[in-house]
Amino acid sequence: MANKTHTATIHTNHGDIVVELFGNHAPKTVKNFVG
């Protein structure tokens, strides 16, 4: 799961922020963020 690229969308009052999470560069961080 952590080695693939995921996309996270953060919804704010000023619009959406789309973040790409690169599991091949930071697998532990992506795993923690994705759950």
PDB file of N, CA and C in Angstrom:
ATOM      1  N   MET A   1       0.829  -1.198   0.000  1.00  0.00           N
ATOM      2  CA  MET A   1       0.000   0.000   0.000  1.00  0.00           C
ATOM      3  C   MET A   1       0.868   1.253   0.000  1.00  0.00           C
ATOM      4  N   ALA A   2       1.928   1.282   0.793  1.00  0.00           N
ATOM      5  CA  ALA A   2       2.693   2.517   0.944  1.00  0.00           C
ATOM      6  C   ALA A   2       3.566   2.827  -0.261  1.00  0.00           C
ATOM      7  N   ASN A   3       3.821   1.859  -1.134  1.00  0.00           N
ATOM      8  CA  ASN A   3       4.701   2.113  -2.266  1.00  0.00           C
ATOM      9  C   ASN A   3       3.995   2.732  -3.451  1.00  0.00           C
ATOM     10  N   LYS A   4       2.685   2.795  -3.452  1.00  0.00           N
ATOM     11  CA  LYS A   4       1.997   3.439  -4.566  1.00  0.00           C
ATOM     12  C   LYS A   4       1.717   4.903  -4.250  1.00  0.00           C
ATOM     13  N   THR A   5       1.379   5.644  -5.268  1.00  0.00           N
ATOM     14  CA  THR A   5       1.078   7.061  -5.102  1.00  0.00           C
ATOM     15  C   THR A   5      -0.385   7.230  -4.714  1.00  0.00           C
ATOM     16  N   HIS A   6      -0.626   7.980  -3.664  1.00  0.00           N
ATOM     17  CA  HIS A   6      -1.973   8.276  -3.197  1.00  0.00           C
ATOM     18  C   HIS A   6      -2.230   9.763  -3.374  1.00  0.00           C
ATOM     19  N   THR A   7      -3.490  10.126  -3.391  1.00  0.00           N
ATOM     20  CA  THR A   7      -3.888  11.523  -3.462  1.00  0.00           C
ATOM     21  C   THR A   7      -4.764  11.836  -2.258  1.00  0.00           C
ATOM     22  N   ALA A   8      -4.461  12.932  -1.586  1.00  0.00           N
ATOM     23  CA  ALA A   8      -5.262  13.385  -0.450  1.00  0.00           C
ATOM     24  C   ALA A   8      -5.836  14.751  -0.789  1.00  0.00           C
ATOM     25  N   THR A   9      -7.111  14.947  -0.467  1.00  0.00           N
ATOM     26  CA  THR A   9      -7.759  16.236  -0.682  1.00  0.00           C
ATOM     27  C   THR A   9      -8.084  16.844   0.673  1.00  0.00           C
ATOM     28  N   ILE A  10      -7.582  18.041   0.885  1.00  0.00           N
ATOM     29  CA  ILE A  10      -7.833  18.770   2.126  1.00  0.00           C
ATOM     30  C   ILE A  10      -8.815  19.888   1.796  1.00  0.00           C
ATOM     31  N   HIS A  11      -9.983  19.841   2.433  1.00  0.00           N
ATOM     32  CA  HIS A  11     -11.033  20.827   2.170  1.00  0.00           C
ATOM     33  C   HIS A  11     -10.898  21.993   3.150  1.00  0.00           C
ATOM     34  N   THR A  12     -10.818  23.220   2.620  1.00  0.00           N
ATOM     35  CA  THR A  12     -10.733  24.415   3.459  1.00  0.00           C
ATOM     36  C   THR A  12     -11.829  25.394   3.047  1.00  0.00           C
ATOM     37  N   ASN A  13     -11.981  26.450   3.811  1.00  0.00           N
ATOM     38  CA  ASN A  13     -12.962  27.482   3.477  1.00  0.00           C
ATOM     39  C   ASN A  13     -12.593  28.239   2.205  1.00  0.00           C
ATOM     40  N   HIS A  14     -11.325  28.200   1.833  1.00  0.00           N
ATOM     41  CA  HIS A  14     -10.841  28.925   0.655  1.00  0.00           C
ATOM     42  C   HIS A  14     -10.657  28.018  -0.551  1.00  0.00           C
ATOM     43  N   GLY A  15     -11.122  26.793  -0.457  1.00  0.00           N
ATOM     44  CA  GLY A  15     -10.998  25.860  -1.576  1.00  0.00           C
ATOM     45  C   GLY A  15     -10.287  24.585  -1.163  1.00  0.00           C
ATOM     46  N   ASP A  16     -10.173  23.694  -2.110  1.00  0.00           N
ATOM     47  CA  ASP A  16      -9.562  22.398  -1.851  1.00  0.00           C
ATOM     48  C   ASP A  16      -8.072  22.426  -2.175  1.00  0.00           C
ATOM     49  N   ILE A  17      -7.318  21.657  -1.403  1.00  0.00           N
ATOM     50  CA  ILE A  17      -5.893  21.465  -1.646  1.00  0.00           C
ATOM     51  C   ILE A  17      -5.706  19.982  -1.932  1.00  0.00           C
ATOM     52  N   VAL A  18      -5.139  19.672  -3.091  1.00  0.00           N
ATOM     53  CA  VAL A  18      -4.894  18.283  -3.460  1.00  0.00           C
ATOM     54  C   VAL A  18      -3.402  18.009  -3.296  1.00  0.00           C
ATOM     55  N   VAL A  19      -3.091  16.968  -2.536  1.00  0.00           N
ATOM     56  CA  VAL A  19      -1.708  16.619  -2.226  1.00  0.00           C
ATOM     57  C   VAL A  19      -1.429  15.226  -2.766  1.00  0.00           C
ATOM     58  N   GLU A  20      -0.315  15.068  -3.476  1.00  0.00           N
ATOM     59  CA  GLU A  20       0.111  13.747  -3.929  1.00  0.00           C
ATOM     60  C   GLU A  20       1.078  13.179  -2.903  1.00  0.00           C
ATOM     61  N   LEU A  21       0.836  11.936  -2.503  1.00  0.00           N
ATOM     62  CA  LEU A  21       1.672  11.263  -1.513  1.00  0.00           C
ATOM     63  C   LEU A  21       2.451  10.159  -2.221  1.00  0.00           C
ATOM     64  N   PHE A  22       3.761  10.285  -2.255  1.00  0.00           N
ATOM     65  CA  PHE A  22       4.609   9.351  -2.985  1.00  0.00           C
ATOM     66  C   PHE A  22       5.172   8.305  -2.030  1.00  0.00           C
ATOM     67  N   GLY A  23       4.572   7.129  -2.046  1.00  0.00           N
ATOM     68  CA  GLY A  23       4.980   6.047  -1.161  1.00  0.00           C
ATOM     69  C   GLY A  23       6.362   5.508  -1.442  1.00  0.00           C
ATOM     70  N   ASN A  24       6.840   5.654  -2.674  1.00  0.00           N
ATOM     71  CA  ASN A  24       8.180   5.160  -2.982  1.00  0.00           C
ATOM     72  C   ASN A  24       9.267   6.075  -2.413  1.00  0.00           C
ATOM     73  N   HIS A  25       8.937   7.317  -2.088  1.00  0.00           N
ATOM     74  CA  HIS A  25       9.909   8.249  -1.511  1.00  0.00           C
ATOM     75  C   HIS A  25       9.819   8.300   0.015  1.00  0.00           C
ATOM     76  N   ALA A  26       8.622   8.191   0.557  1.00  0.00           N
ATOM     77  CA  ALA A  26       8.424   8.285   2.012  1.00  0.00           C
ATOM     78  C   ALA A  26       7.367   7.275   2.455  1.00  0.00           C
ATOM     79  N   PRO A  27       7.688   5.984   2.392  1.00  0.00           N
ATOM     80  CA  PRO A  27       6.665   4.960   2.664  1.00  0.00           C
ATOM     81  C   PRO A  27       6.073   5.013   4.071  1.00  0.00           C
ATOM     82  N   LYS A  28       6.887   5.292   5.079  1.00  0.00           N
ATOM     83  CA  LYS A  28       6.356   5.333   6.449  1.00  0.00           C
ATOM     84  C   LYS A  28       5.408   6.510   6.640  1.00  0.00           C
ATOM     85  N   THR A  29       5.769   7.654   6.088  1.00  0.00           N
ATOM     86  CA  THR A  29       4.929   8.843   6.207  1.00  0.00           C
ATOM     87  C   THR A  29       3.605   8.646   5.487  1.00  0.00           C
ATOM     88  N   VAL A  30       3.648   8.083   4.279  1.00  0.00           N
ATOM     89  CA  VAL A  30       2.417   7.839   3.525  1.00  0.00           C
ATOM     90  C   VAL A  30       1.550   6.830   4.255  1.00  0.00           C
ATOM     91  N   LYS A  31       2.150   5.787   4.794  1.00  0.00           N
ATOM     92  CA  LYS A  31       1.384   4.776   5.528  1.00  0.00           C
ATOM     93  C   LYS A  31       0.686   5.399   6.735  1.00  0.00           C
ATOM     94  N   ASN A  32       1.376   6.285   7.452  1.00  0.00           N
ATOM     95  CA  ASN A  32       0.765   6.961   8.603  1.00  0.00           C
ATOM     96  C   ASN A  32      -0.348   7.905   8.176  1.00  0.00           C
ATOM     97  N   PHE A  33      -0.161   8.591   7.061  1.00  0.00           N
ATOM     98  CA  PHE A  33      -1.156   9.556   6.599  1.00  0.00           C
ATOM     99  C   PHE A  33      -2.399   8.850   6.078  1.00  0.00           C
ATOM    100  N   VAL A  34      -2.209   7.789   5.291  1.00  0.00           N
ATOM    101  CA  VAL A  34      -3.329   7.067   4.681  1.00  0.00           C
ATOM    102  C   VAL A  34      -4.040   6.211   5.720  1.00  0.00           C
ATOM    103  N   GLY A  35      -3.312   5.645   6.637  1.00  0.00           N
ATOM    104  CA  GLY A  35      -3.909   4.839   7.687  1.00  0.00           C
ATOM    105  C   GLY A  35      -3.699   3.431   7.433  1.00  0.00           C
TER     106      GLY A  35
END
